[in-house]
mmCIF file with all atom_site columns, C-alpha atoms in Angstrom:
data_model
loop_
_atom_site.group_PDB
_atom_site.id
_atom_site.type_symbol
_atom_site.label_atom_id
_atom_site.label_alt_id
_atom_site.label_comp_id
_atom_site.label_asym_id
_atom_site.label_entity_id
_atom_site.label_seq_id
_atom_site.pdbx_PDB_ins_code
_atom_site.Cartn_x
_atom_site.Cartn_y
_atom_site.Cartn_z
_atom_site.occupancy
_atom_site.B_iso_or_equiv
_atom_site.pdbx_formal_charge
_atom_site.auth_seq_id
_atom_site.auth_comp_id
_atom_site.auth_asym_id
_atom_site.auth_atom_id
_atom_site.pdbx_PDB_model_num
ATOM 1   C CA . MET A 1 1   ? 30.272  -7.698  7.939   1.00 52.00 ? 263 MET A CA 1
ATOM 2   C CA . ILE A 1 2   ? 30.829  -11.629 6.167   1.00 49.00 ? 264 ILE A CA 1
ATOM 3   C CA . LYS A 1 3   ? 27.100  -11.758 6.747   1.00 54.00 ? 265 LYS A CA 1
ATOM 4   C CA . ALA A 1 4   ? 25.784  -8.529  5.184   1.00 56.00 ? 266 ALA A CA 1
ATOM 5   C CA . LEU A 1 5   ? 27.229  -9.713  2.284   1.00 53.00 ? 267 LEU A CA 1
ATOM 6   C CA . SER A 1 6   ? 26.381  -12.811 2.473   1.00 51.00 ? 268 SER A CA 1
ATOM 7   C CA . LEU A 1 7   ? 23.099  -11.234 2.633   1.00 57.00 ? 269 LEU A CA 1
ATOM 8   C CA . ALA A 1 8   ? 22.848  -8.776  0.189   1.00 57.00 ? 270 ALA A CA 1
ATOM 9   C CA . ALA A 1 9   ? 23.957  -12.279 -1.904  1.00 51.00 ? 271 ALA A CA 1
ATOM 10  C CA . ALA A 1 10  ? 21.519  -14.738 -1.186  1.00 53.00 ? 272 ALA A CA 1
ATOM 11  C CA . LEU A 1 11  ? 18.679  -11.201 -2.212  1.00 57.00 ? 273 LEU A CA 1
ATOM 12  C CA . THR A 1 12  ? 20.405  -11.007 -5.173  1.00 53.00 ? 274 THR A CA 1
ATOM 13  C CA . LEU A 1 13  ? 19.718  -14.822 -6.307  1.00 48.00 ? 275 LEU A CA 1
ATOM 14  C CA . ALA A 1 14  ? 16.369  -14.885 -5.093  1.00 53.00 ? 276 ALA A CA 1
ATOM 15  C CA . ALA A 1 15  ? 14.449  -11.441 -6.611  1.00 53.00 ? 277 ALA A CA 1
ATOM 16  C CA . PRO A 1 16  ? 14.692  -12.747 -9.980  1.00 49.00 ? 278 PRO A CA 1
ATOM 17  C CA . ALA A 1 17  ? 12.500  -16.717 -8.267  1.00 46.00 ? 279 ALA A CA 1
ATOM 18  C CA . LEU A 1 18  ? 11.334  -15.078 -5.183  1.00 43.00 ? 280 LEU A CA 1
ATOM 19  C CA . ALA A 1 19  ? 9.797   -18.166 -3.447  1.00 37.00 ? 281 ALA A CA 1
ATOM 20  C CA . VAL A 1 20  ? 12.931  -19.954 -3.374  1.00 35.00 ? 282 VAL A CA 1
ATOM 21  C CA . ALA A 1 21  ? 14.510  -19.335 -0.137  1.00 37.00 ? 283 ALA A CA 1
ATOM 22  C CA . ALA A 1 22  ? 18.647  -18.999 -0.964  1.00 40.00 ? 284 ALA A CA 1
ATOM 23  C CA . PRO A 1 23  ? 21.200  -20.237 1.733   1.00 39.00 ? 285 PRO A CA 1
ATOM 24  C CA . GLN A 1 24  ? 22.712  -17.776 4.197   1.00 49.00 ? 286 GLN A CA 1
ATOM 25  C CA . ALA A 1 25  ? 26.351  -18.209 4.437   1.00 50.00 ? 287 ALA A CA 1
ATOM 26  C CA . ALA A 1 26  ? 26.599  -19.198 8.466   1.00 50.00 ? 288 ALA A CA 1
ATOM 27  C CA . PRO A 1 27  ? 28.774  -15.898 9.804   1.00 53.00 ? 289 PRO A CA 1
ATOM 28  C CA . ALA A 1 28  ? 32.196  -16.235 11.523  1.00 52.00 ? 290 ALA A CA 1
ATOM 29  C CA . ALA A 1 29  ? 31.813  -18.224 15.390  1.00 52.00 ? 291 ALA A CA 1
ATOM 30  C CA . ALA A 1 30  ? 34.227  -14.845 16.114  1.00 53.00 ? 292 ALA A CA 1
ATOM 31  C CA . GLU A 1 31  ? 32.272  -12.412 14.449  1.00 70.00 ? 293 GLU A CA 1
ATOM 32  C CA . ALA A 1 32  ? 29.736  -10.806 16.277  1.00 83.00 ? 294 ALA A CA 1
ATOM 33  C CA . LYS A 1 33  ? 26.838  -9.001  14.581  1.00 85.00 ? 295 LYS A CA 1
ATOM 34  C CA . SER A 1 34  ? 26.167  -5.813  15.533  1.00 86.00 ? 296 SER A CA 1
ATOM 35  C CA . PRO A 1 35  ? 23.072  -3.896  16.115  1.00 90.00 ? 297 PRO A CA 1
ATOM 36  C CA . GLU A 1 36  ? 21.935  -2.469  12.513  1.00 88.00 ? 298 GLU A CA 1
ATOM 37  C CA . GLU A 1 37  ? 22.917  -6.153  10.438  1.00 89.00 ? 299 GLU A CA 1
ATOM 38  C CA . ILE A 1 38  ? 20.633  -8.100  14.073  1.00 91.00 ? 300 ILE A CA 1
ATOM 39  C CA . ALA A 1 39  ? 17.664  -4.930  12.711  1.00 92.00 ? 301 ALA A CA 1
ATOM 40  C CA . PHE A 1 40  ? 18.722  -5.090  9.177   1.00 91.00 ? 302 PHE A CA 1
ATOM 41  C CA . GLU A 1 41  ? 18.153  -8.896  8.774   1.00 91.00 ? 303 GLU A CA 1
ATOM 42  C CA . ALA A 1 42  ? 14.655  -8.830  10.195  1.00 92.00 ? 304 ALA A CA 1
ATOM 43  C CA . ARG A 1 43  ? 13.720  -6.351  7.825   1.00 93.00 ? 305 ARG A CA 1
ATOM 44  C CA . ALA A 1 44  ? 14.984  -8.524  4.928   1.00 91.00 ? 306 ALA A CA 1
ATOM 45  C CA . ASP A 1 45  ? 13.394  -11.801 6.206   1.00 92.00 ? 307 ASP A CA 1
ATOM 46  C CA . ALA A 1 46  ? 10.032  -9.344  6.314   1.00 93.00 ? 308 ALA A CA 1
ATOM 47  C CA . PHE A 1 47  ? 10.633  -8.199  2.428   1.00 93.00 ? 309 PHE A CA 1
ATOM 48  C CA . LYS A 1 48  ? 11.425  -11.922 1.511   1.00 92.00 ? 310 LYS A CA 1
ATOM 49  C CA . ALA A 1 49  ? 7.529   -12.906 3.829   1.00 93.00 ? 311 ALA A CA 1
ATOM 50  C CA . ARG A 1 50  ? 5.956   -9.801  1.809   1.00 94.00 ? 312 ARG A CA 1
ATOM 51  C CA . MET A 1 51  ? 7.964   -10.735 -1.723  1.00 92.00 ? 313 MET A CA 1
ATOM 52  C CA . GLU A 1 52  ? 6.416   -14.391 -1.135  1.00 93.00 ? 314 GLU A CA 1
ATOM 53  C CA . GLN A 1 53  ? 2.891   -13.180 -0.529  1.00 94.00 ? 315 GLN A CA 1
ATOM 54  C CA . MET A 1 54  ? 3.437   -11.309 -3.657  1.00 94.00 ? 316 MET A CA 1
ATOM 55  C CA . GLN A 1 55  ? 4.102   -13.970 -5.720  1.00 93.00 ? 317 GLN A CA 1
ATOM 56  C CA . SER A 1 56  ? 1.166   -16.348 -4.329  1.00 94.00 ? 318 SER A CA 1
ATOM 57  C CA . GLU A 1 57  ? -0.801  -13.391 -5.492  1.00 95.00 ? 319 GLU A CA 1
ATOM 58  C CA . PHE A 1 58  ? 1.206   -12.279 -8.685  1.00 92.00 ? 320 PHE A CA 1
ATOM 59  C CA . GLY A 1 59  ? 0.114   -16.596 -9.107  1.00 93.00 ? 321 GLY A CA 1
ATOM 60  C CA . ALA A 1 60  ? -3.408  -16.407 -8.824  1.00 95.00 ? 322 ALA A CA 1
ATOM 61  C CA . ALA A 1 61  ? -3.605  -12.920 -11.215 1.00 95.00 ? 323 ALA A CA 1
ATOM 62  C CA . ILE A 1 62  ? -1.933  -15.071 -13.868 1.00 94.00 ? 324 ILE A CA 1
ATOM 63  C CA . GLY A 1 63  ? -4.319  -18.273 -12.966 1.00 93.00 ? 325 GLY A CA 1
ATOM 64  C CA . GLU A 1 64  ? -6.983  -16.344 -13.131 1.00 94.00 ? 326 GLU A CA 1
ATOM 65  C CA . ALA A 1 65  ? -6.971  -14.821 -16.324 1.00 93.00 ? 327 ALA A CA 1
ATOM 66  C CA . HIS A 1 66  ? -7.725  -17.483 -18.366 1.00 92.00 ? 328 HIS A CA 1
ATOM 67  C CA . GLY A 1 67  ? -5.596  -17.011 -21.467 1.00 91.00 ? 329 GLY A CA 1
ATOM 68  C CA . ASP A 1 68  ? -7.237  -13.700 -21.464 1.00 94.00 ? 330 ASP A CA 1
ATOM 69  C CA . GLU A 1 69  ? -3.854  -11.701 -22.222 1.00 93.00 ? 331 GLU A CA 1
ATOM 70  C CA . ALA A 1 70  ? -5.509  -7.561  -21.456 1.00 95.00 ? 332 ALA A CA 1
ATOM 71  C CA . ARG A 1 71  ? -7.224  -9.363  -18.898 1.00 95.00 ? 333 ARG A CA 1
ATOM 72  C CA . GLY A 1 72  ? -4.219  -11.108 -16.790 1.00 95.00 ? 334 GLY A CA 1
ATOM 73  C CA . MET A 1 73  ? -1.440  -8.182  -17.324 1.00 96.00 ? 335 MET A CA 1
ATOM 74  C CA . ALA A 1 74  ? -4.645  -5.639  -15.692 1.00 97.00 ? 336 ALA A CA 1
ATOM 75  C CA . ALA A 1 75  ? -4.504  -8.196  -12.310 1.00 96.00 ? 337 ALA A CA 1
ATOM 76  C CA . VAL A 1 76  ? -0.430  -8.916  -12.471 1.00 96.00 ? 338 VAL A CA 1
ATOM 77  C CA . ASP A 1 77  ? -0.587  -4.784  -13.111 1.00 97.00 ? 339 ASP A CA 1
ATOM 78  C CA . ALA A 1 78  ? -2.482  -4.288  -9.534  1.00 97.00 ? 340 ALA A CA 1
ATOM 79  C CA . VAL A 1 79  ? -0.412  -7.111  -7.476  1.00 96.00 ? 341 VAL A CA 1
ATOM 80  C CA . LEU A 1 80  ? 3.124   -4.576  -8.736  1.00 96.00 ? 342 LEU A CA 1
ATOM 81  C CA . ALA A 1 81  ? 2.023   -2.178  -7.972  1.00 97.00 ? 343 ALA A CA 1
ATOM 82  C CA . ARG A 1 82  ? 0.298   -2.520  -4.386  1.00 97.00 ? 344 ARG A CA 1
ATOM 83  C CA . TYR A 1 83  ? 3.759   -4.396  -4.009  1.00 96.00 ? 345 TYR A CA 1
ATOM 84  C CA . GLN A 1 84  ? 5.901   -1.941  -5.427  1.00 96.00 ? 346 GLN A CA 1
ATOM 85  C CA . PRO A 1 85  ? 6.476   0.525   -2.489  1.00 97.00 ? 347 PRO A CA 1
ATOM 86  C CA . ASP A 1 86  ? 7.659   -2.410  -0.673  1.00 95.00 ? 348 ASP A CA 1
ATOM 87  C CA . ILE A 1 87  ? 10.444  -3.426  -2.716  1.00 94.00 ? 349 ILE A CA 1
ATOM 88  C CA . THR A 1 88  ? 11.326  0.186   -3.066  1.00 95.00 ? 350 THR A CA 1
ATOM 89  C CA . SER A 1 89  ? 11.111  0.768   0.875   1.00 95.00 ? 351 SER A CA 1
ATOM 90  C CA . PHE A 1 90  ? 13.143  -2.174  1.083   1.00 94.00 ? 352 PHE A CA 1
ATOM 91  C CA . LEU A 1 91  ? 15.829  -0.817  -1.713  1.00 93.00 ? 353 LEU A CA 1
ATOM 92  C CA . ASN A 1 92  ? 16.246  2.270   0.053   1.00 95.00 ? 354 ASN A CA 1
ATOM 93  C CA . ASP A 1 93  ? 16.880  0.114   4.031   1.00 94.00 ? 355 ASP A CA 1
ATOM 94  C CA . PHE A 1 94  ? 19.293  -2.131  1.857   1.00 93.00 ? 356 PHE A CA 1
ATOM 95  C CA . ASP A 1 95  ? 21.153  1.720   0.619   1.00 94.00 ? 357 ASP A CA 1
ATOM 96  C CA . GLN A 1 96  ? 21.065  2.738   3.502   1.00 94.00 ? 358 GLN A CA 1
ATOM 97  C CA . PHE A 1 97  ? 22.411  0.329   5.191   1.00 93.00 ? 359 PHE A CA 1
ATOM 98  C CA . ILE A 1 98  ? 25.257  -0.800  2.834   1.00 93.00 ? 360 ILE A CA 1
ATOM 99  C CA . ASP A 1 99  ? 26.652  2.641   3.568   1.00 94.00 ? 361 ASP A CA 1
ATOM 100 C CA . THR A 1 100 ? 26.629  2.241   7.210   1.00 92.00 ? 362 THR A CA 1
ATOM 101 C CA . GLN A 1 101 ? 28.588  -0.840  6.616   1.00 90.00 ? 363 GLN A CA 1
ATOM 102 C CA . ILE A 1 102 ? 30.645  0.930   4.236   1.00 91.00 ? 364 ILE A CA 1
ATOM 103 C CA . ALA A 1 103 ? 31.176  3.775   6.266   1.00 92.00 ? 365 ALA A CA 1
ATOM 104 C CA . THR A 1 104 ? 32.514  1.823   9.256   1.00 89.00 ? 366 THR A CA 1
ATOM 105 C CA . ASN A 1 105 ? 34.959  -0.559  7.917   1.00 87.00 ? 367 ASN A CA 1
ATOM 106 C CA . PRO A 1 106 ? 38.931  0.439   7.074   1.00 87.00 ? 368 PRO A CA 1
ATOM 107 C CA . ASP A 1 107 ? 38.895  -2.040  4.113   1.00 90.00 ? 369 ASP A CA 1
ATOM 108 C CA . GLU A 1 108 ? 38.888  -1.394  1.210   1.00 90.00 ? 370 GLU A CA 1
ATOM 109 C CA . THR A 1 109 ? 38.774  -4.976  -0.033  1.00 92.00 ? 371 THR A CA 1
ATOM 110 C CA . ALA A 1 110 ? 35.429  -4.779  1.930   1.00 88.00 ? 372 ALA A CA 1
ATOM 111 C CA . HIS A 1 111 ? 34.145  -1.491  0.423   1.00 89.00 ? 373 HIS A CA 1
ATOM 112 C CA . GLN A 1 112 ? 34.405  -2.496  -2.744  1.00 91.00 ? 374 GLN A CA 1
ATOM 113 C CA . ALA A 1 113 ? 33.236  -5.661  -1.990  1.00 91.00 ? 375 ALA A CA 1
ATOM 114 C CA . LEU A 1 114 ? 30.066  -3.794  -0.338  1.00 90.00 ? 376 LEU A CA 1
ATOM 115 C CA . ILE A 1 115 ? 29.674  -1.932  -3.377  1.00 92.00 ? 377 ILE A CA 1
ATOM 116 C CA . GLY A 1 116 ? 29.455  -4.600  -5.766  1.00 91.00 ? 378 GLY A CA 1
ATOM 117 C CA . ALA A 1 117 ? 26.780  -6.366  -3.767  1.00 89.00 ? 379 ALA A CA 1
ATOM 118 C CA . LYS A 1 118 ? 24.696  -2.831  -3.677  1.00 91.00 ? 380 LYS A CA 1
ATOM 119 C CA . ALA A 1 119 ? 24.664  -2.273  -7.009  1.00 92.00 ? 381 ALA A CA 1
ATOM 120 C CA . ALA A 1 120 ? 23.820  -6.257  -7.842  1.00 91.00 ? 382 ALA A CA 1
ATOM 121 C CA . VAL A 1 121 ? 20.836  -5.874  -5.207  1.00 90.00 ? 383 VAL A CA 1
ATOM 122 C CA . ARG A 1 122 ? 19.282  -2.640  -6.884  1.00 91.00 ? 384 ARG A CA 1
ATOM 123 C CA . GLN A 1 123 ? 19.413  -4.195  -10.082 1.00 91.00 ? 385 GLN A CA 1
ATOM 124 C CA . SER A 1 124 ? 17.840  -6.944  -9.202  1.00 90.00 ? 386 SER A CA 1
ATOM 125 C CA . LEU A 1 125 ? 15.695  -5.335  -7.232  1.00 90.00 ? 387 LEU A CA 1
ATOM 126 C CA . GLU A 1 126 ? 14.900  -3.039  -9.511  1.00 92.00 ? 388 GLU A CA 1
ATOM 127 C CA . GLY A 1 127 ? 14.487  -5.663  -13.082 1.00 92.00 ? 389 GLY A CA 1
ATOM 128 C CA . LEU A 1 128 ? 11.753  -7.489  -10.818 1.00 91.00 ? 390 LEU A CA 1
ATOM 129 C CA . PRO A 1 129 ? 8.546   -5.244  -11.648 1.00 92.00 ? 391 PRO A CA 1
ATOM 130 C CA . GLY A 1 130 ? 9.698   -6.156  -15.894 1.00 93.00 ? 392 GLY A CA 1
ATOM 131 C CA . GLN A 1 131 ? 10.750  -9.682  -15.600 1.00 93.00 ? 393 GLN A CA 1
ATOM 132 C CA . MET A 1 132 ? 7.867   -10.685 -12.947 1.00 93.00 ? 394 MET A CA 1
ATOM 133 C CA . ARG A 1 133 ? 5.322   -8.462  -16.370 1.00 94.00 ? 395 ARG A CA 1
ATOM 134 C CA . SER A 1 134 ? 6.996   -11.466 -19.201 1.00 94.00 ? 396 SER A CA 1
ATOM 135 C CA . GLY A 1 135 ? 6.959   -14.045 -17.363 1.00 93.00 ? 397 GLY A CA 1
ATOM 136 C CA . ALA A 1 136 ? 3.253   -13.068 -17.273 1.00 94.00 ? 398 ALA A CA 1
ATOM 137 C CA . ARG A 1 137 ? 3.236   -12.352 -20.825 1.00 94.00 ? 399 ARG A CA 1
ATOM 138 C CA . THR A 1 138 ? 4.344   -15.787 -21.182 1.00 94.00 ? 400 THR A CA 1
ATOM 139 C CA . ALA A 1 139 ? 2.427   -17.681 -18.961 1.00 93.00 ? 401 ALA A CA 1
ATOM 140 C CA . ILE A 1 140 ? -1.447  -15.615 -19.768 1.00 94.00 ? 402 ILE A CA 1
ATOM 141 C CA . ALA A 1 141 ? -0.046  -16.739 -23.468 1.00 92.00 ? 403 ALA A CA 1
ATOM 142 C CA . ALA A 1 142 ? 0.324   -20.629 -22.776 1.00 93.00 ? 404 ALA A CA 1
ATOM 143 C CA . GLN A 1 143 ? -3.317  -20.895 -21.677 1.00 90.00 ? 405 GLN A CA 1
ATOM 144 C CA . THR A 1 144 ? -5.802  -22.424 -23.636 1.00 71.00 ? 406 THR A CA 1
ATOM 145 C CA . PRO A 1 145 ? -8.048  -19.038 -24.155 1.00 63.00 ? 407 PRO A CA 1
ATOM 146 C CA . ALA A 1 146 ? -11.853 -19.137 -21.768 1.00 53.00 ? 408 ALA A CA 1
ATOM 147 C CA . ALA A 1 147 ? -14.112 -20.513 -25.091 1.00 52.00 ? 409 ALA A CA 1
#
């Protein structure tokens, strides 16, 4: 349970930066991970790797714009379109994981924490494309246009 919350917090913190790994709290020594937690942690690690890959492609798209906003934004939109299914799929998996954690934990305080974590992660990841587009526009505008 604690691992689920720390994982949710890490994902929320990592979404805007993508390339920076947010530290996760270590599980309590007496707390054993469920098979669901182990499987979801593996899924989260795979998602993080995909987002790092996207960040790399995103940086290349901006770099190749040479100050041409239309060209740069077309490339950025193409990168985002390739990775949007990964974001959507992960959000669905995350929702399902959190819903299972809520259903199997009788503690109401834990339920509220999980519901809050679910909302924060969803908001962060759903807002990611818009944040990336905004950042791309700023980065491209700062470039000197090709002569």
